Every structure is written in structure tokens, then in C-alpha cells.
Short mmCIF file of N, CA and C in Angstrom, two decimals:
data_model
loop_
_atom_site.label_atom_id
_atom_site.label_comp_id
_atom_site.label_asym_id
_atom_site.label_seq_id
_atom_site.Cartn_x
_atom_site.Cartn_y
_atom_site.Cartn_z
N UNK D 294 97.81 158.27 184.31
CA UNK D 294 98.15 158.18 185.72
C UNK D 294 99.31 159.11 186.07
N UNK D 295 100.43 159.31 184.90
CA UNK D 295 101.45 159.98 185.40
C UNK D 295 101.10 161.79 185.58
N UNK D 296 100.21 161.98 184.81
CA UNK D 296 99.50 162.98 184.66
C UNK D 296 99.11 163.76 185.70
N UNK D 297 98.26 162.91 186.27
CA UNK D 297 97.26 163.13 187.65
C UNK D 297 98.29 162.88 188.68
N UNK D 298 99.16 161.89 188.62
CA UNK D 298 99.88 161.97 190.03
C UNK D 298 100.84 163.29 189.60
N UNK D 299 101.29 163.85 188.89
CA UNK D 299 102.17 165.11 188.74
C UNK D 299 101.04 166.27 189.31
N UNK D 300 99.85 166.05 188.33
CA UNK D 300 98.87 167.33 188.91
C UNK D 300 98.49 167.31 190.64
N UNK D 301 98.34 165.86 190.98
CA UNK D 301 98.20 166.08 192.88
C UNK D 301 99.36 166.53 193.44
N UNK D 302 100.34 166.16 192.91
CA UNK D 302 101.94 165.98 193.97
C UNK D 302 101.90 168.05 194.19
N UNK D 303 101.71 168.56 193.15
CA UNK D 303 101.59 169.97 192.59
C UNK D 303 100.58 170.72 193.52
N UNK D 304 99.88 170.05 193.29
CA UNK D 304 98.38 170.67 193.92
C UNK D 304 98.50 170.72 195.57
N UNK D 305 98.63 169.45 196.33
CA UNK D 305 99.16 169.88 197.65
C UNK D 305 99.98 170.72 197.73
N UNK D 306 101.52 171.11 196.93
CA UNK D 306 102.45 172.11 197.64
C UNK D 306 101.33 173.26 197.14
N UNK D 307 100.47 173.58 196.91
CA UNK D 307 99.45 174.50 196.65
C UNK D 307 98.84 175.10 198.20
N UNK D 308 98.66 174.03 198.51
CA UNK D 308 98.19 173.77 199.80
C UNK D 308 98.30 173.95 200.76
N UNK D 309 99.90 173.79 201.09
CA UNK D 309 100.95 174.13 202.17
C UNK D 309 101.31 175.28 201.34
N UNK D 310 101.23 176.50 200.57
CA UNK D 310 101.79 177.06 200.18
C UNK D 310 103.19 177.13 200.26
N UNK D 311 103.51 175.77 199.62
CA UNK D 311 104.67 175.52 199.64
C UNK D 311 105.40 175.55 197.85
N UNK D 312 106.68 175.49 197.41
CA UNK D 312 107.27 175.16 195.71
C UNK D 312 108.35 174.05 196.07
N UNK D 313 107.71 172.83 195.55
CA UNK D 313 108.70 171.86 194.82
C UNK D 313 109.79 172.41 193.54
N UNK D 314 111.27 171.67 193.92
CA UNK D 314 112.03 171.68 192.61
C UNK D 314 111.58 170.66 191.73
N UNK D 315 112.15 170.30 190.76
CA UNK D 315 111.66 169.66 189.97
C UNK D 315 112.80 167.99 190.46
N UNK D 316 113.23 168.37 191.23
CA UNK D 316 113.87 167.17 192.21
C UNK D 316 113.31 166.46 192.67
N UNK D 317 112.58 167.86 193.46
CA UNK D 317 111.58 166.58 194.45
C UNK D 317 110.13 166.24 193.75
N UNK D 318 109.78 166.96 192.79
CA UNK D 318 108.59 166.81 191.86
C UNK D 318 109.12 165.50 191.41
N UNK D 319 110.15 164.70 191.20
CA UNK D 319 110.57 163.55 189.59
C UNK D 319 110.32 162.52 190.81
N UNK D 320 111.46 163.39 192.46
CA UNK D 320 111.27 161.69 193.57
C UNK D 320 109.44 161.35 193.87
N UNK D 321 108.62 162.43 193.72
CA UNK D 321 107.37 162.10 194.29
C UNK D 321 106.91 161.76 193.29
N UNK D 322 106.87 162.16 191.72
CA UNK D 322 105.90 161.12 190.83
C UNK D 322 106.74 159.70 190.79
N UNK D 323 107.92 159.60 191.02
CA UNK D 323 108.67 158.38 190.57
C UNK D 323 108.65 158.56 189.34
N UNK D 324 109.46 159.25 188.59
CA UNK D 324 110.15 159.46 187.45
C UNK D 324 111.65 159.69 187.40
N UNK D 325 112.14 160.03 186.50
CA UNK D 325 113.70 160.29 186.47
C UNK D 325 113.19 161.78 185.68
N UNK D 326 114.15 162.46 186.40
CA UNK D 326 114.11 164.30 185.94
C UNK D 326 113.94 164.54 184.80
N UNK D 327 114.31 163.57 183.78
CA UNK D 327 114.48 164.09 182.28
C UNK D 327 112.65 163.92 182.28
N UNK D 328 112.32 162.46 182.63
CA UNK D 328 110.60 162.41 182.34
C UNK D 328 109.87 163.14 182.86
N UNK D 329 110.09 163.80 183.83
CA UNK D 329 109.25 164.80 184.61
C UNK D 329 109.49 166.01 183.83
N UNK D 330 110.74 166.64 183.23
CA UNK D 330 110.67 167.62 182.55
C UNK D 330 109.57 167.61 181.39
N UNK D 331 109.83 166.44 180.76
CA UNK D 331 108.98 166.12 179.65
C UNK D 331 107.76 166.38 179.82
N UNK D 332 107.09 165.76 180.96
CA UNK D 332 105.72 165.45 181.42
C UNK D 332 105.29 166.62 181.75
N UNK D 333 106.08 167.42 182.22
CA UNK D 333 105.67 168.96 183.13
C UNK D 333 105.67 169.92 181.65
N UNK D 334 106.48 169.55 180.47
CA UNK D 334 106.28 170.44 179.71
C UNK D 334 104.88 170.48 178.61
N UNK D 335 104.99 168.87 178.66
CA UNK D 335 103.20 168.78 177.93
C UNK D 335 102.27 169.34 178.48
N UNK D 336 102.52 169.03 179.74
CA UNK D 336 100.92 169.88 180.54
C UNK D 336 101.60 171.36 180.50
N UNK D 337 102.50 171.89 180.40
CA UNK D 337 102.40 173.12 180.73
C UNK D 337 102.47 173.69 179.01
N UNK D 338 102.29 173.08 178.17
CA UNK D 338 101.45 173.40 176.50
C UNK D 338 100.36 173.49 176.15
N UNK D 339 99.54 172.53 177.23
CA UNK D 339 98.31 172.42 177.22
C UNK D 339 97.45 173.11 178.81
N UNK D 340 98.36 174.13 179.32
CA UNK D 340 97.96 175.19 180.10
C UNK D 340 97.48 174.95 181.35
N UNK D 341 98.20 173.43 181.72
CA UNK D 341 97.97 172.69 183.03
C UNK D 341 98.74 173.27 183.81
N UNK D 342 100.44 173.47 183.86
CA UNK D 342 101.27 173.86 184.75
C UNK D 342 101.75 175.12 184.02
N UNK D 343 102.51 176.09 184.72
CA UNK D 343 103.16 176.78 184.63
C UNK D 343 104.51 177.01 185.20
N UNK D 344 105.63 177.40 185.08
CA UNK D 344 106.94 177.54 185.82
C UNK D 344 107.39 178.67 185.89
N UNK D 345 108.31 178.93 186.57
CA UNK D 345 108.69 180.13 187.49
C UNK D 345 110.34 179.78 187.93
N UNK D 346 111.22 180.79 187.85
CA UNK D 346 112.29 181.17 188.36
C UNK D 346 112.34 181.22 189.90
N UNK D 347 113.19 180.34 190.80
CA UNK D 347 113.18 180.75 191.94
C UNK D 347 113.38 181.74 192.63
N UNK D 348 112.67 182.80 193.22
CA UNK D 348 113.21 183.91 193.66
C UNK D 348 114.79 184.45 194.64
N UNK D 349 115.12 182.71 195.44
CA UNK D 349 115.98 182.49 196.07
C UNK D 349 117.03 181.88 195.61
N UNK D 350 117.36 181.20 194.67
CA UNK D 350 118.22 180.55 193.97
C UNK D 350 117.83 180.54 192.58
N UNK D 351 118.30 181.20 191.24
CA UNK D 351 117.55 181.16 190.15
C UNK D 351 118.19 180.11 188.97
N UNK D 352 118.99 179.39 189.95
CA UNK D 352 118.91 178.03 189.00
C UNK D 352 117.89 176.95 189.29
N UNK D 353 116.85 177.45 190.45
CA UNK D 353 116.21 176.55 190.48
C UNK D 353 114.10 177.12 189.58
N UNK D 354 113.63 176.22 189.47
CA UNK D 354 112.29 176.47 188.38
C UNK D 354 111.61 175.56 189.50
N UNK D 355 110.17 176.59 189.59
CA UNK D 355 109.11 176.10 190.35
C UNK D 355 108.12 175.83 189.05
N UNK D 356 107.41 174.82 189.41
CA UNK D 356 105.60 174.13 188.78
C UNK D 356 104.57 174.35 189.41
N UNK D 357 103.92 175.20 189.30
CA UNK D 357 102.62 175.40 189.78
C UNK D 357 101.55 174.59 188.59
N UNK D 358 100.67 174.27 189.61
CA UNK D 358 99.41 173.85 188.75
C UNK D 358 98.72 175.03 188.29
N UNK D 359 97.95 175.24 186.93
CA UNK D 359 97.11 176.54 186.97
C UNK D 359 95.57 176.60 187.56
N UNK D 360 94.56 177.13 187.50
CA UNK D 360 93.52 177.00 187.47
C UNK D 360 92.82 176.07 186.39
N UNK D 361 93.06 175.89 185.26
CA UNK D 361 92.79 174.70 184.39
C UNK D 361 93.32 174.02 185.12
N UNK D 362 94.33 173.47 185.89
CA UNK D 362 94.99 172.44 185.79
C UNK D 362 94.13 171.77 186.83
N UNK D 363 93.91 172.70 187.98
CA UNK D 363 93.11 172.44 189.08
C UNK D 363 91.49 171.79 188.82
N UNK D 364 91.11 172.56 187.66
CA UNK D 364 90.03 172.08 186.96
C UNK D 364 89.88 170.57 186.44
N UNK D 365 90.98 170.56 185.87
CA UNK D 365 91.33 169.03 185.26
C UNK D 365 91.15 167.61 186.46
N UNK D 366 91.93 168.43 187.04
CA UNK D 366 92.57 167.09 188.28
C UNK D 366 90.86 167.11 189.03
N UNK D 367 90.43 167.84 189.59
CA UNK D 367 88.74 167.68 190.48
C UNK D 367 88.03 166.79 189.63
N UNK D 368 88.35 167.04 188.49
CA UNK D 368 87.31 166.38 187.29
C UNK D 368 87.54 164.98 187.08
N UNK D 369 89.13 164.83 187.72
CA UNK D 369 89.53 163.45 187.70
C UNK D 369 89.59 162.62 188.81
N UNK D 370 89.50 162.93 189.81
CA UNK D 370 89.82 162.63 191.29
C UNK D 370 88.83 161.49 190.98
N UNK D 371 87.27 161.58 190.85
CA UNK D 371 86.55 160.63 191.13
C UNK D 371 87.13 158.96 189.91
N UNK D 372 87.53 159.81 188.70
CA UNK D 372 87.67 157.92 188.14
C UNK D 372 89.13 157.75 188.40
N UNK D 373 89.71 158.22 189.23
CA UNK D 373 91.29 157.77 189.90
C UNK D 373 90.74 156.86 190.88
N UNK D 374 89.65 157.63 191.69
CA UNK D 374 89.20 156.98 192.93
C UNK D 374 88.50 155.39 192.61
N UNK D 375 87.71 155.48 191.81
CA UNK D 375 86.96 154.39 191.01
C UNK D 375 88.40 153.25 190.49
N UNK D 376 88.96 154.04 189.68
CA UNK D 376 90.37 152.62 189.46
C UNK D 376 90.58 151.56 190.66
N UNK D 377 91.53 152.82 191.59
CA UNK D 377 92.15 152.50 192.83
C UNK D 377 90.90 151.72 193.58
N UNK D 378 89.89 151.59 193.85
CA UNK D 378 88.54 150.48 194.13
C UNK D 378 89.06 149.35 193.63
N UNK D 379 88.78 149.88 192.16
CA UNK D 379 88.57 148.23 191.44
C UNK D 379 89.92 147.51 191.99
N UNK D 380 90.97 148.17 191.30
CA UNK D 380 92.50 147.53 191.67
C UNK D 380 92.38 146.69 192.58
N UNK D 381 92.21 147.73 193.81
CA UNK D 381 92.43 146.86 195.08
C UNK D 381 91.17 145.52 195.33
N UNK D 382 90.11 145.86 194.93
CA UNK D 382 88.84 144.74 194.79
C UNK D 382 89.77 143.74 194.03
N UNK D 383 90.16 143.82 192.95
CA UNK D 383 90.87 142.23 192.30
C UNK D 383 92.44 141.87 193.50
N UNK D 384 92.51 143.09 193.89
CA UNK D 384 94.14 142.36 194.83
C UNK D 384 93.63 141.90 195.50
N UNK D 385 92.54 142.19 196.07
CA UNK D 385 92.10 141.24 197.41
C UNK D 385 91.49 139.89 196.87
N UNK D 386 91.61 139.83 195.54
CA UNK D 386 90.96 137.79 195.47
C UNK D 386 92.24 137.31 195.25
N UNK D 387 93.81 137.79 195.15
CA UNK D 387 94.60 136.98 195.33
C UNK D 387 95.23 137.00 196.06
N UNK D 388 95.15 135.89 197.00
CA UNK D 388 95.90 135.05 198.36
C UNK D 388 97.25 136.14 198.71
N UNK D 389 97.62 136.33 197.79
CA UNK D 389 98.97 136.71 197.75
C UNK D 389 99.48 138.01 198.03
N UNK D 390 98.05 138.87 197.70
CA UNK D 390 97.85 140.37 197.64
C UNK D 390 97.14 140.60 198.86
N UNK D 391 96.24 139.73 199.62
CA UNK D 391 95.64 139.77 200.47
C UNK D 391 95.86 140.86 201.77
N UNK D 392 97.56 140.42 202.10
CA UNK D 392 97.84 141.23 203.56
C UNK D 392 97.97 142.63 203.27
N UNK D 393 98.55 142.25 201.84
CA UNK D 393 98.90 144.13 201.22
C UNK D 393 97.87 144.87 201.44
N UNK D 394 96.93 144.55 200.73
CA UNK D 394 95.67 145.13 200.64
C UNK D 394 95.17 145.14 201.89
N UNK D 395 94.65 144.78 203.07
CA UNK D 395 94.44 145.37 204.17
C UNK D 395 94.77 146.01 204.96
N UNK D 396 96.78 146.11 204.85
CA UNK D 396 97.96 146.78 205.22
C UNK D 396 97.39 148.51 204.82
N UNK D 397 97.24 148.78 203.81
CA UNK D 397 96.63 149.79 202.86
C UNK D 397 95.53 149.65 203.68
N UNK D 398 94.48 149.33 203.85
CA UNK D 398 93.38 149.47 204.09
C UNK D 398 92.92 150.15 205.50
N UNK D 399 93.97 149.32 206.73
CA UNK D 399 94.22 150.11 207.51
C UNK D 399 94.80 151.43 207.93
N UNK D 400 95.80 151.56 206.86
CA UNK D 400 96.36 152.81 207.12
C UNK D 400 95.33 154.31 206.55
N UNK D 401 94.40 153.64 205.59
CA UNK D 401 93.33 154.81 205.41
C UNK D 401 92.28 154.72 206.26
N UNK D 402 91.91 153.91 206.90
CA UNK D 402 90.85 153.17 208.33
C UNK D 402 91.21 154.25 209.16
N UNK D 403 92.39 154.35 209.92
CA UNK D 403 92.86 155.00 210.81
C UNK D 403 93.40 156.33 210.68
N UNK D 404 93.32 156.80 209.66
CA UNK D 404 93.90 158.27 208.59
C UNK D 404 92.06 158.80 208.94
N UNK D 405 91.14 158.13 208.84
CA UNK D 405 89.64 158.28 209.00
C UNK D 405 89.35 158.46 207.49
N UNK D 406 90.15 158.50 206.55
CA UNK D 406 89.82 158.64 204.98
C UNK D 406 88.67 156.93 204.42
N UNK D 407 88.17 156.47 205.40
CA UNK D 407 87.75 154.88 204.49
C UNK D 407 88.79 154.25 203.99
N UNK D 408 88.38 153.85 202.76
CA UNK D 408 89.10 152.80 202.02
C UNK D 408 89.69 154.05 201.15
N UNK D 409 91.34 153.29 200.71
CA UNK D 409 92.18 153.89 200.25
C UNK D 409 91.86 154.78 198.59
N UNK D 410 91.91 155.81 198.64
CA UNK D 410 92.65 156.56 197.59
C UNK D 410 90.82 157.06 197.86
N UNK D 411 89.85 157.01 198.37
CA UNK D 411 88.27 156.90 198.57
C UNK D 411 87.80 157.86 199.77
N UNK D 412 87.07 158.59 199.28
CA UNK D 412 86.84 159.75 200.24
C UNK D 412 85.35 159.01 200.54
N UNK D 413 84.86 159.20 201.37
CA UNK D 413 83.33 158.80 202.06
C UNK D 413 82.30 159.67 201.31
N UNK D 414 82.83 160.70 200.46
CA UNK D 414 81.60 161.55 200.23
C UNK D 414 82.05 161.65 198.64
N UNK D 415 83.04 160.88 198.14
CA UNK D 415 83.30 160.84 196.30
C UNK D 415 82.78 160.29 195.49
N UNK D 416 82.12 161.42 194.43
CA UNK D 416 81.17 160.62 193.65
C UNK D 416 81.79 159.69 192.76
N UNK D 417 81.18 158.75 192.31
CA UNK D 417 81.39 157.92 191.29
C UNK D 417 81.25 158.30 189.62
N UNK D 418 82.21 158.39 189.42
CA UNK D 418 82.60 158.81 188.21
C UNK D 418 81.12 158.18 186.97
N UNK D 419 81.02 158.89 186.16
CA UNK D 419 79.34 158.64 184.94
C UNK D 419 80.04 158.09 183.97
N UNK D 420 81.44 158.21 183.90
CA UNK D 420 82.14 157.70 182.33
C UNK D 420 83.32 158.41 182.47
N UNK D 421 83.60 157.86 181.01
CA UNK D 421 85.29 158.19 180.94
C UNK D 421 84.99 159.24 179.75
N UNK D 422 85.92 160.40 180.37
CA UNK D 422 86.07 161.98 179.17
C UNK D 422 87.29 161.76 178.55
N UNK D 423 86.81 162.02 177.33
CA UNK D 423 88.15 161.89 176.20
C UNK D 423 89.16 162.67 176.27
N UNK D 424 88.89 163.80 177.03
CA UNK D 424 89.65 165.09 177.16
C UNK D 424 90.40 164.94 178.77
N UNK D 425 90.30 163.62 179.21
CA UNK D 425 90.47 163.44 180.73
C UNK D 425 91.87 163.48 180.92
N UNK D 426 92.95 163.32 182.09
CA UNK D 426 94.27 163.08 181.70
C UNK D 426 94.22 161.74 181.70
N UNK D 427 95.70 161.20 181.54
CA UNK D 427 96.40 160.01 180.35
C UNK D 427 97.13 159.05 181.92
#
């Protein structure tokens, strides 16, 4: 999970052609900087991320996702999506989880995304790849 949420958080500033520090990379996975270094350096061994010198301040280091990395995460989107289902399918049989879970539910209702973390057109994952992220 920490994996994939580092590879999305990455992948949008892709998007916005935008560069996270590794500041705001640790506040958006919810890590502490030292674990995000860590985490950013495994994938970037195994040719997921790459880093970069800021051109504007060069104490600061940008993370890009690579093209593998991009590869990885598409490949994963659908059994993230499949979890985040089930999850929320068992929060909603307890009483307790109930409002949460529709709280969430609405806010992707009205986003027009469906049900949360669930695209209307995402396939359902065939199995779990050994080679998948962690």
C-alpha cells in the first residue's frame, strides 16, 4: 500500500506537471521523511522512481515516477480498487462505520467518480501478481 500510494502521490505531480519535495511527498503518503526516503530509495533500485537536483534550490531533490514505475502502478490501480470495495463493503456491516462510509461515498457520488477509490469503467483485477507492489 505504501508503495502505490508513493507511486500515485508521484504520478499526479506528473500530471500537473508539477515536482514534490520530499516534504510534501512524506506529508501526502503519511510517513515521516526518514520512511519516505527509505521507501523512495527501494523503488528507485528497482527502477520505479528516479531523483533529480532542484534546478531552483539545489538542496532540494525531486521523485519522479519512471515509465516502469508508471507501468507498475496501471497494473495495480485495479486490485487497489478491488481492496478499497471490499474494505468499505465490511465497514458498511458495522453500525459504527456506517456514516463514515457513506460520508466517503458521497463525496465520490458527487466528484461523479461512483463509489470511492472505483472508476465506472475499472476492471476487476484476475489475481494477485507476485511481482505486484507491497
Amino acid at each position: 500500500m505504501r508503495e502505490f500510494s508513493l507511486l500515485n502521490v508521484l504520478s499526479r505531480q506528473i500530471e500537473r506537471g508539477d515536482h514534490l519535495h520530499m516534504k510534501q511527498v512524506a506529508d501526502a503518503v503519511v510517513l515521516s521523511q526518514s520512511a519516505t526516503t527509505r521507501l523512495v530509495t527501494r523503488l528507485e533500485e528497482r527502477g520505479l522512481l528516479s531523483r533529480a537536483l532542484c534546478d531552483k534550490d539545489r538542496r532540494g531533490i525531486y521523485t519522479d515516477v519512471t515509465p516502469a514505475g508508471l507501468k507498475l502502478l496501471e497494473a495495480a490501480r485495479p486490485t487497489n480498487q478491488t481492496a478499497l470495495h471490499e474494505a468499505l463493503d465490511e465497514a458498511r456491516r458495522d453500525a459504527h462505520l456506517q456514516p463514515l462510509v457513506a460520508a466517503l461515498e458521497s463525496c465520490y457520488v458527487q466528484g461523479g467518480t461512483g463509489r470511492p477509490g472505483l472508476s465506472p469503467s475499472a476492471p476487476a483485477p484476475s489475481g494477485r501478481d507476485p511481482g505486484a507492489l507491497q
